[in-house]
């Protein structure tokens, strides 16, 4: 495939050229108390205490509007899509396709057809590995990732390498958990066929300089897949400004339903890719001798999709856009500074992930306490964190630990949540003394 287009300057379609691409503007001031009111689960008591939910990197809670949208959709508008000629099917199809246009605006994509619906980030990456990868990657070629990847952005490439004889290369990071760009650049060679990299690390919170990474990769004619699972809930993303070639994320981390995610791909790449799965809707015509395939994006959406999931994701994106990504980023940055300060004052705590540019993730080890024990004690206090390897075992090895405790923030968390976390860490230290 001709990849020379990668060398062209990014083409940012002006919003006035394409009115459907206009982003929704914030319509409410940022007020964390009011925001918390929108999340019914946060009013819940857990083990006799008001829930403190600090496991947002694993999955985020759902605002009432998403819950109501799902319920209303099933109550009034549900049918299978694309194939019916009846009123309900048309209505459901309209809701599904208008969510696609909504996500196009959210990501700043040039066309709605560049948005594919999948199960989540994991499926999005596997789709690229199995279609783009199987077509363009051959024995001796290289795929370049980084040390901080989630297993979802490691294993699909290893599987591709096993099948093709290609080689996985890994760009290293420093002790703060920042990508070493010089080392990354050195690993870009004529053999490199794809870069696959996290926008934000789920363990460290590090925000990678994607624009710069894409620039370097494109200089070598290498397309870039960005794993945006931990970025979209916290940062405004503009795929055209970043000029990345693929961008993947999951709806459930973005305050939307489970089982729905998005793969963005540049039109030229998607159109040249073979299908992922075969089945209904992805075809133009089928005979026993030969099948011809549908256009993009339908070619990549075989079978009945997660229709309600798509509609619910659209509602989650509207909800976030009404608050405004810039306001969310600013609030979370302030809360992260507060939390970092508060937790690192505890002498027994070692923070892992101290990049200059990071989102609200605090991974840490408490001297003498296994992260799982800490997680259990915190749970007794009604505090939800994650303890373990966070599906990033090679990253754990890089820091010489088997596991960490991880508190991950969302825009509904407060300084009170951080105080509860700090008090519970102190309590655990006392308990094990
Ligand atoms: N990529 C990153 C960076 C992630 O953090 C995750 C999930 C995935 C991919 C996979 O997303 P999925 O929705 O397809 O499962 N991360 C986590 C986590 O940190 N704790 O639980 C899931």
Short mmCIF file of C-alpha atoms and ligand atoms in Angstrom, two decimals:
data_model
loop_
_atom_site.label_atom_id
_atom_site.label_comp_id
_atom_site.label_asym_id
_atom_site.label_seq_id
_atom_site.Cartn_x
_atom_site.Cartn_y
_atom_site.Cartn_z
CA UNK A 1 0.00 0.00 0.00
CA UNK A 2 1.19 3.52 -0.80
CA UNK A 3 1.96 5.26 2.50
CA UNK A 4 3.57 8.36 1.04
CA UNK A 5 0.54 10.37 2.14
CA UNK A 6 1.92 10.02 5.69
CA UNK A 7 4.60 12.52 4.78
CA UNK A 8 2.12 15.24 3.91
CA UNK A 9 1.47 17.98 6.41
CA UNK A 10 -1.58 17.20 8.56
CA UNK A 11 -4.68 18.46 6.91
CA UNK A 12 -6.98 20.04 9.48
CA UNK A 13 -10.36 20.47 7.95
CA UNK A 14 -11.70 23.84 8.97
CA UNK A 15 -14.86 23.48 10.97
CA UNK A 16 -16.69 25.91 8.73
CA UNK A 17 -16.02 23.63 5.77
CA UNK A 18 -17.80 20.83 7.49
CA UNK A 19 -20.56 22.02 9.74
CA UNK A 20 -21.33 18.51 10.98
CA UNK A 21 -17.84 18.47 12.52
CA UNK A 22 -18.56 21.33 14.88
CA UNK A 23 -17.96 20.38 18.48
CA UNK A 24 -20.65 20.82 21.07
CA UNK A 25 -19.83 23.69 23.45
CA UNK A 26 -19.98 23.43 27.23
CA UNK A 27 -23.37 24.52 28.52
CA UNK A 28 -22.89 24.38 32.30
CA UNK A 29 -20.30 25.75 34.71
CA UNK A 30 -18.05 23.14 36.35
CA UNK A 31 -19.57 22.40 39.74
CA UNK A 32 -18.42 19.11 41.27
CA UNK A 33 -21.30 19.00 43.79
CA UNK A 34 -23.85 19.19 40.99
CA UNK A 35 -21.88 16.74 38.89
CA UNK A 36 -21.94 14.21 41.75
CA UNK A 37 -25.72 14.54 41.86
CA UNK A 38 -25.79 13.18 38.30
CA UNK A 39 -24.23 9.85 39.38
CA UNK A 40 -26.70 7.83 41.45
CA UNK A 41 -24.13 5.20 42.44
CA UNK A 42 -22.05 7.79 44.29
CA UNK A 43 -24.87 8.20 46.82
CA UNK A 44 -24.50 4.57 47.79
CA UNK A 45 -23.14 3.30 51.09
CA UNK A 46 -20.51 0.55 50.85
CA UNK A 47 -19.69 -1.37 54.05
CA UNK A 48 -21.50 1.29 56.04
CA UNK A 49 -19.57 4.20 54.49
CA UNK A 50 -20.36 6.54 51.64
CA UNK A 51 -18.71 5.09 48.53
CA UNK A 52 -15.39 6.65 47.54
CA UNK A 53 -14.86 5.51 43.98
CA UNK A 54 -11.22 5.75 42.91
CA UNK A 55 -11.12 2.96 40.32
CA UNK A 56 -12.02 5.05 37.29
CA UNK A 57 -9.14 3.78 35.14
CA UNK A 58 -10.70 0.30 35.34
CA UNK A 59 -14.18 1.59 34.55
CA UNK A 60 -16.08 4.81 35.17
CA UNK A 61 -19.54 5.23 36.71
CA UNK A 62 -22.58 6.27 34.66
CA UNK A 63 -24.53 9.52 34.89
CA UNK A 64 -28.32 9.31 35.16
CA UNK A 65 -28.67 10.67 31.62
CA UNK A 66 -26.85 7.62 30.20
CA UNK A 67 -28.97 5.24 32.30
CA UNK A 68 -32.15 7.07 31.21
CA UNK A 69 -31.10 7.13 27.56
CA UNK A 70 -30.63 3.34 27.55
CA UNK A 71 -33.96 2.82 29.26
CA UNK A 72 -35.78 5.25 26.94
CA UNK A 73 -34.15 3.76 23.85
CA UNK A 74 -35.28 0.24 24.80
CA UNK A 75 -38.73 1.54 25.82
CA UNK A 76 -39.47 3.59 22.70
CA UNK A 77 -37.02 3.19 19.84
CA UNK A 78 -35.47 -0.27 19.83
CA UNK A 79 -35.27 -2.53 16.77
CA UNK A 80 -32.48 -3.99 14.68
CA UNK A 81 -30.77 -1.43 12.47
CA UNK A 82 -29.92 -0.94 8.79
CA UNK A 83 -32.07 -3.84 7.59
CA UNK A 84 -35.66 -3.01 8.52
CA UNK A 85 -38.04 -1.00 6.41
CA UNK A 86 -40.37 -0.38 9.34
CA UNK A 87 -40.65 2.77 11.43
CA UNK A 88 -38.90 1.45 14.53
CA UNK A 89 -35.93 0.13 12.59
CA UNK A 90 -35.53 3.47 10.86
CA UNK A 91 -35.71 5.24 14.19
CA UNK A 92 -33.10 2.94 15.76
CA UNK A 93 -30.83 3.30 12.71
CA UNK A 94 -31.09 7.06 12.94
CA UNK A 95 -30.12 7.00 16.63
CA UNK A 96 -27.18 4.68 15.89
CA UNK A 97 -25.86 6.70 12.97
CA UNK A 98 -26.34 10.02 14.71
CA UNK A 99 -24.19 8.69 17.58
CA UNK A 100 -21.51 7.93 14.97
CA UNK A 101 -21.63 11.56 13.80
CA UNK A 102 -21.50 12.66 17.42
CA UNK A 103 -18.32 10.63 18.01
CA UNK A 104 -16.84 12.02 14.81
CA UNK A 105 -17.26 15.52 16.28
CA UNK A 106 -15.93 14.40 19.67
CA UNK A 107 -12.71 13.08 18.09
CA UNK A 108 -12.45 15.80 15.45
CA UNK A 109 -12.50 13.19 12.66
CA UNK A 110 -12.96 14.36 9.07
CA UNK A 111 -15.76 11.90 8.27
CA UNK A 112 -18.32 9.86 10.19
CA UNK A 113 -17.33 6.78 8.16
CA UNK A 114 -13.92 6.88 9.85
CA UNK A 115 -15.62 5.84 13.11
CA UNK A 116 -16.02 2.07 13.56
CA UNK A 117 -18.00 0.59 16.43
CA UNK A 118 -16.32 -2.31 18.21
CA UNK A 119 -16.54 -3.90 21.69
CA UNK A 120 -13.81 -1.77 23.21
CA UNK A 121 -10.16 -0.78 22.96
CA UNK A 122 -9.08 -4.42 23.02
CA UNK A 123 -11.19 -5.32 20.01
CA UNK A 124 -10.16 -2.13 18.18
CA UNK A 125 -6.47 -3.01 18.47
CA UNK A 126 -7.08 -6.65 17.52
CA UNK A 127 -9.02 -5.43 14.47
CA UNK A 128 -6.05 -3.39 13.26
CA UNK A 129 -3.60 -6.22 14.01
CA UNK A 130 -5.71 -8.76 12.14
CA UNK A 131 -6.59 -6.60 9.10
CA UNK A 132 -3.99 -3.90 8.57
CA UNK A 133 -1.35 -6.04 10.25
CA UNK A 134 -2.05 -9.25 8.34
CA UNK A 135 -1.93 -7.30 5.07
CA UNK A 136 1.14 -5.15 5.60
CA UNK A 137 3.35 -6.93 8.12
CA UNK A 138 5.67 -9.69 6.94
CA UNK A 139 8.61 -11.74 8.21
CA UNK A 140 11.43 -9.50 9.43
CA UNK A 141 9.21 -6.41 9.72
CA UNK A 142 8.90 -4.63 13.05
CA UNK A 143 6.09 -3.28 15.22
CA UNK A 144 7.14 -0.59 17.68
CA UNK A 145 5.40 -0.21 21.04
CA UNK A 146 6.54 1.16 24.42
CA UNK A 147 7.30 -0.25 27.88
CA UNK A 148 4.17 1.33 29.36
CA UNK A 149 1.59 -0.51 27.22
CA UNK A 150 -1.47 -2.31 28.56
CA UNK A 151 -1.56 -6.01 27.60
CA UNK A 152 -4.19 -5.06 24.99
CA UNK A 153 -1.53 -3.15 23.12
CA UNK A 154 1.11 -5.86 23.48
CA UNK A 155 -0.52 -9.25 23.00
CA UNK A 156 -2.32 -8.59 19.67
CA UNK A 157 1.03 -7.51 18.19
CA UNK A 158 2.81 -10.53 19.63
CA UNK A 159 0.14 -12.74 18.05
CA UNK A 160 0.68 -10.95 14.74
CA UNK A 161 4.44 -11.37 15.06
CA UNK A 162 4.04 -15.09 15.78
CA UNK A 163 1.84 -15.50 12.72
CA UNK A 164 4.03 -13.48 10.35
CA UNK A 165 7.58 -13.76 11.64
CA UNK A 166 7.68 -10.04 12.41
CA UNK A 167 9.49 -8.67 15.47
CA UNK A 168 8.14 -6.62 18.38
CA UNK A 169 10.32 -3.68 19.42
CA UNK A 170 9.84 -1.80 22.68
CA UNK A 171 10.76 1.86 23.27
CA UNK A 172 12.04 2.39 26.83
CA UNK A 173 10.94 4.87 29.51
CA UNK A 174 12.77 6.76 32.27
CA UNK A 175 12.29 6.32 36.04
CA UNK A 176 9.53 8.95 36.08
CA UNK A 177 7.63 6.85 33.56
CA UNK A 178 8.20 9.12 30.56
CA UNK A 179 8.90 7.78 27.07
CA UNK A 180 12.50 8.28 25.95
CA UNK A 181 11.82 9.98 22.64
CA UNK A 182 15.41 9.73 21.41
CA UNK A 183 15.39 5.98 21.98
CA UNK A 184 11.98 5.76 20.36
CA UNK A 185 13.28 7.56 17.29
CA UNK A 186 16.31 5.26 17.05
CA UNK A 187 13.96 2.28 16.89
CA UNK A 188 12.20 3.64 13.80
CA UNK A 189 13.84 1.85 10.86
CA UNK A 190 12.89 0.88 7.33
CA UNK A 191 11.62 -2.38 8.87
CA UNK A 192 9.11 -0.63 11.14
CA UNK A 193 5.59 -1.16 9.81
CA UNK A 194 3.52 0.29 12.63
CA UNK A 195 3.83 2.22 15.88
CA UNK A 196 1.25 1.33 18.54
CA UNK A 197 1.36 3.48 21.64
CA UNK A 198 -0.77 4.58 24.59
CA UNK A 199 -1.93 8.18 24.66
CA UNK A 200 -2.07 7.91 28.46
CA UNK A 201 -0.65 5.08 30.62
CA UNK A 202 -3.22 3.29 32.77
CA UNK A 203 -0.63 2.69 35.52
CA UNK A 204 1.52 5.82 35.46
CA UNK A 205 -0.90 8.41 34.12
CA UNK A 206 1.87 9.60 31.78
CA UNK A 207 0.54 11.61 28.83
CA UNK A 208 2.65 10.72 25.80
CA UNK A 209 3.53 13.49 23.29
CA UNK A 210 1.46 11.96 20.53
CA UNK A 211 1.81 14.81 18.04
CA UNK A 212 5.61 14.53 18.22
CA UNK A 213 5.51 10.71 18.10
CA UNK A 214 3.35 10.82 14.98
CA UNK A 215 5.65 13.38 13.35
CA UNK A 216 8.69 11.16 13.94
CA UNK A 217 6.92 8.00 12.76
CA UNK A 218 5.51 9.65 9.63
CA UNK A 219 8.95 10.94 8.75
CA UNK A 220 9.82 7.24 8.43
CA UNK A 221 6.59 6.47 6.57
CA UNK A 222 5.22 4.54 9.55
CA UNK A 223 1.54 4.82 10.56
CA UNK A 224 0.62 5.23 14.23
CA UNK A 225 -2.11 3.56 16.25
CA UNK A 226 -2.94 5.39 19.49
CA UNK A 227 -4.48 3.52 22.41
CA UNK A 228 -6.70 6.28 23.79
CA UNK A 229 -8.48 4.22 26.47
CA UNK A 230 -7.11 6.34 29.33
CA UNK A 231 -7.04 9.65 27.46
CA UNK A 232 -10.56 10.32 26.22
CA UNK A 233 -12.13 10.54 29.71
CA UNK A 234 -9.66 13.29 30.68
CA UNK A 235 -8.37 15.21 27.65
CA UNK A 236 -9.84 16.84 24.56
CA UNK A 237 -8.74 14.69 21.64
CA UNK A 238 -8.44 15.88 18.05
CA UNK A 239 -7.35 13.07 15.76
CA UNK A 240 -6.77 15.37 12.80
CA UNK A 241 -4.57 17.73 14.79
CA UNK A 242 -2.62 14.75 16.19
CA UNK A 243 -2.55 13.28 12.68
CA UNK A 244 -2.61 9.74 14.10
CA UNK A 245 -3.72 6.98 11.75
CA UNK A 246 -5.79 4.91 14.19
CA UNK A 247 -7.24 5.86 17.57
CA UNK A 248 -8.94 3.36 19.89
CA UNK A 249 -11.04 3.82 23.03
CA UNK A 250 -13.65 2.12 25.23
CA UNK A 251 -17.08 3.53 26.07
CA UNK A 252 -17.17 2.17 29.62
CA UNK A 253 -14.22 4.29 30.75
CA UNK A 254 -15.93 7.32 29.24
CA UNK A 255 -19.04 7.15 31.47
CA UNK A 256 -20.85 5.14 28.78
CA UNK A 257 -22.09 1.53 28.68
CA UNK A 258 -19.88 -1.56 28.66
CA UNK A 259 -19.38 -3.59 25.50
CA UNK A 260 -19.01 -0.63 23.17
CA UNK A 261 -15.88 1.05 21.90
CA UNK A 262 -14.54 2.95 18.94
CA UNK A 263 -11.82 2.54 16.38
CA UNK A 264 -11.06 5.69 14.41
CA UNK A 265 -9.07 5.10 11.24
CA UNK A 266 -8.10 7.44 8.42
CA UNK A 267 -10.40 6.83 5.47
CA UNK A 268 -7.55 5.93 3.10
CA UNK A 269 -6.29 3.23 5.46
CA UNK A 270 -9.71 1.77 6.29
CA UNK A 271 -10.70 1.61 2.65
CA UNK A 272 -7.59 -0.39 1.81
CA UNK A 273 -8.09 -2.85 4.68
CA UNK A 274 -9.73 -6.27 4.31
CA UNK A 275 -12.70 -7.07 6.56
CA UNK A 276 -12.21 -8.25 10.15
CA UNK A 277 -15.17 -10.58 10.65
CA UNK A 278 -17.58 -11.99 8.08
CA UNK A 279 -21.36 -12.02 8.48
CA UNK A 280 -24.47 -9.95 7.99
CA UNK A 281 -24.37 -6.30 6.93
CA UNK A 282 -20.66 -6.28 6.01
CA UNK A 283 -21.41 -7.60 2.52
CA UNK A 284 -22.60 -6.15 -0.77
CA UNK A 285 -23.54 -9.48 -2.30
CA UNK A 286 -23.02 -13.13 -1.46
CA UNK A 287 -23.03 -16.22 -3.63
CA UNK A 288 -21.52 -19.56 -2.72
CA UNK A 289 -18.74 -18.74 -5.15
CA UNK A 290 -17.90 -15.21 -4.11
CA UNK A 291 -18.76 -12.43 -1.69
CA UNK A 292 -18.20 -8.74 -2.27
CA UNK A 293 -17.91 -6.44 0.68
CA UNK A 294 -19.78 -3.34 1.80
CA UNK A 295 -18.28 0.13 2.00
CA UNK A 296 -16.54 1.50 5.13
CA UNK A 297 -17.59 1.55 7.98
CA UNK A 298 -20.19 -1.21 7.38
CA UNK A 299 -17.51 -3.60 6.11
CA UNK A 300 -16.07 -3.68 9.64
CA UNK A 301 -19.34 -4.04 11.54
CA UNK A 302 -20.45 -7.60 10.85
CA UNK A 303 -23.58 -8.85 12.61
CA UNK A 304 -25.99 -7.05 14.89
CA UNK A 305 -23.92 -4.49 16.79
CA UNK A 306 -24.36 -3.17 20.34
CA UNK A 307 -27.07 -0.75 19.20
CA UNK A 308 -28.12 0.50 22.62
CA UNK A 309 -24.46 0.71 23.66
CA UNK A 310 -23.78 3.08 20.77
CA UNK A 311 -26.77 5.25 21.68
CA UNK A 312 -25.71 5.27 25.36
CA UNK A 313 -22.15 6.21 24.38
CA UNK A 314 -23.55 9.13 22.38
CA UNK A 315 -25.39 10.31 25.51
CA UNK A 316 -22.21 10.01 27.61
CA UNK A 317 -20.30 12.12 25.10
CA UNK A 318 -23.03 14.77 25.10
CA UNK A 319 -22.92 14.80 28.90
CA UNK A 320 -19.13 15.30 28.95
CA UNK A 321 -19.26 17.90 26.21
CA UNK A 322 -21.86 19.88 28.16
CA UNK A 323 -19.42 20.08 31.07
CA UNK A 324 -16.50 20.66 28.67
CA UNK A 325 -13.29 18.68 28.33
CA UNK A 326 -11.14 21.74 29.09
CA UNK A 327 -12.93 22.29 32.41
CA UNK A 328 -12.65 18.57 33.22
CA UNK A 329 -8.90 18.54 32.47
CA UNK A 330 -8.31 21.65 34.58
CA UNK A 331 -10.30 20.32 37.56
CA UNK A 332 -8.60 16.93 37.46
CA UNK A 333 -5.15 18.50 37.22
CA UNK A 334 -5.80 20.46 40.38
CA UNK A 335 -7.14 17.39 42.15
CA UNK A 336 -4.12 15.35 41.03
CA UNK A 337 -1.75 17.97 42.47
CA UNK A 338 -3.67 17.86 45.75
CA UNK A 339 -3.68 14.05 45.81
CA UNK A 340 0.01 13.71 44.87
CA UNK A 341 0.95 16.14 47.60
CA UNK A 342 -1.28 14.43 50.17
CA UNK A 343 -0.23 10.85 49.42
CA UNK A 344 3.49 11.47 48.92
CA UNK A 345 3.65 13.13 52.35
CA UNK A 346 3.05 9.69 53.86
CA UNK A 347 6.61 8.48 54.55
CA UNK A 348 5.86 4.81 53.79
CA UNK A 349 4.45 5.57 50.33
CA UNK A 350 6.45 5.29 47.10
CA UNK A 351 4.72 6.77 44.07
CA UNK A 352 5.26 5.03 40.75
CA UNK A 353 4.67 7.35 37.80
CA UNK A 354 5.93 10.87 38.33
CA UNK A 355 5.88 12.21 34.79
CA UNK A 356 5.64 15.98 34.35
CA UNK A 357 2.60 15.63 32.15
CA UNK A 358 0.09 13.19 33.60
CA UNK A 359 -3.58 12.52 34.24
CA UNK A 360 -5.15 11.68 37.60
CA UNK A 361 -3.61 8.28 38.26
CA UNK A 362 -1.74 7.53 41.50
CA UNK A 363 0.07 4.21 41.50
CA UNK A 364 1.92 3.48 44.69
CA UNK A 365 3.51 0.98 47.00
CA UNK A 366 3.19 1.20 50.77
CA UNK A 367 6.24 -0.10 52.63
CA UNK A 368 5.57 -3.50 54.18
CA UNK A 369 2.00 -3.86 52.86
CA UNK A 370 1.09 -5.92 49.81
CA UNK A 371 -1.09 -3.88 47.43
CA UNK A 372 -3.83 -6.54 47.66
CA UNK A 373 -3.93 -6.24 51.47
CA UNK A 374 -4.07 -2.49 51.15
CA UNK A 375 -6.92 -2.81 48.65
CA UNK A 376 -8.83 -5.02 51.10
CA UNK A 377 -8.40 -2.59 54.00
CA UNK A 378 -9.45 0.33 51.81
CA UNK A 379 -12.48 -1.63 50.67
CA UNK A 380 -13.49 -2.00 54.31
CA UNK A 381 -13.54 1.79 54.46
CA UNK A 382 -15.81 1.96 51.39
CA UNK A 383 -12.92 3.04 49.15
CA UNK A 384 -12.62 1.37 45.74
CA UNK A 385 -9.11 1.26 44.24
CA UNK A 386 -7.40 -1.36 42.09
CA UNK A 387 -4.47 -3.42 43.28
CA UNK A 388 -2.47 -5.71 41.02
CA UNK A 389 -0.44 -5.56 37.83
CA UNK A 390 -3.12 -3.56 35.98
CA UNK A 391 -2.64 -5.68 32.84
CA UNK A 392 0.80 -4.15 32.44
CA UNK A 393 3.17 -6.86 33.68
CA UNK A 394 6.21 -5.71 31.64
CA UNK A 395 5.78 -2.24 33.16
CA UNK A 396 5.67 -3.75 36.67
CA UNK A 397 8.98 -5.50 35.86
CA UNK A 398 10.45 -2.19 34.67
CA UNK A 399 9.78 -0.73 38.12
CA UNK A 400 10.81 -3.93 39.91
CA UNK A 401 7.45 -4.52 41.60
CA UNK A 402 4.93 -7.36 41.17
CA UNK A 403 1.95 -5.06 41.70
CA UNK A 404 0.90 -1.58 42.79
CA UNK A 405 -2.11 0.00 44.46
CA UNK A 406 -3.78 2.45 42.09
CA UNK A 407 -6.18 5.27 42.81
CA UNK A 408 -7.52 6.75 39.57
CA UNK A 409 -9.55 9.95 39.44
CA UNK A 410 -12.53 11.16 37.50
CA UNK A 411 -14.14 14.61 37.43
CA UNK A 412 -16.66 13.59 40.12
CA UNK A 413 -13.94 12.94 42.70
CA UNK A 414 -13.23 15.50 45.40
CA UNK A 415 -10.62 16.53 47.94
CA UNK A 416 -12.76 14.70 50.52
CA UNK A 417 -12.22 11.48 48.53
CA UNK A 418 -8.47 12.08 48.68
CA UNK A 419 -8.64 12.75 52.41
CA UNK A 420 -10.53 9.47 52.89
CA UNK A 421 -7.85 7.68 50.85
CA UNK A 422 -4.99 9.22 52.87
CA UNK A 423 -6.71 8.41 56.19
CA UNK A 424 -7.26 4.79 55.10
CA UNK A 425 -3.62 4.43 54.03
CA UNK A 426 -2.58 5.68 57.50
CA UNK A 427 -4.98 3.22 59.09
CA UNK A 428 -3.46 0.35 57.05
CA UNK A 429 0.04 1.34 58.11
CA UNK A 430 -1.07 1.31 61.75
CA UNK A 431 -2.75 -2.06 61.25
CA UNK A 432 0.42 -3.70 59.90
CA UNK A 433 2.78 -2.02 62.37
N1 LIG B 1 -5.59 0.16 26.90
C1 LIG B 1 -5.44 0.82 28.07
C2 LIG B 1 -4.43 1.92 28.17
C3 LIG B 1 -6.26 0.47 29.14
O1 LIG B 1 -6.11 1.12 30.30
C4 LIG B 1 -7.20 -0.57 29.00
C5 LIG B 1 -8.04 -1.03 30.15
C6 LIG B 1 -7.33 -1.18 27.76
C7 LIG B 1 -6.50 -0.80 26.74
C8 LIG B 1 -8.34 -2.24 27.51
O2 LIG B 1 -9.60 -1.69 27.51
P1 LIG B 1 -10.90 -2.64 27.37
O3 LIG B 1 -12.03 -1.70 27.61
O4 LIG B 1 -10.88 -3.19 26.01
O5 LIG B 1 -10.75 -3.68 28.43
N2 LIG B 1 -7.48 -0.77 31.40
C9 LIG B 1 -7.89 -1.25 32.59
C10 LIG B 1 -7.29 -0.88 33.79
O6 LIG B 1 -6.36 -0.10 33.88
N3 LIG B 1 -7.90 -1.50 34.80
O7 LIG B 1 -8.89 -2.26 34.31
C11 LIG B 1 -8.89 -2.11 32.93
#
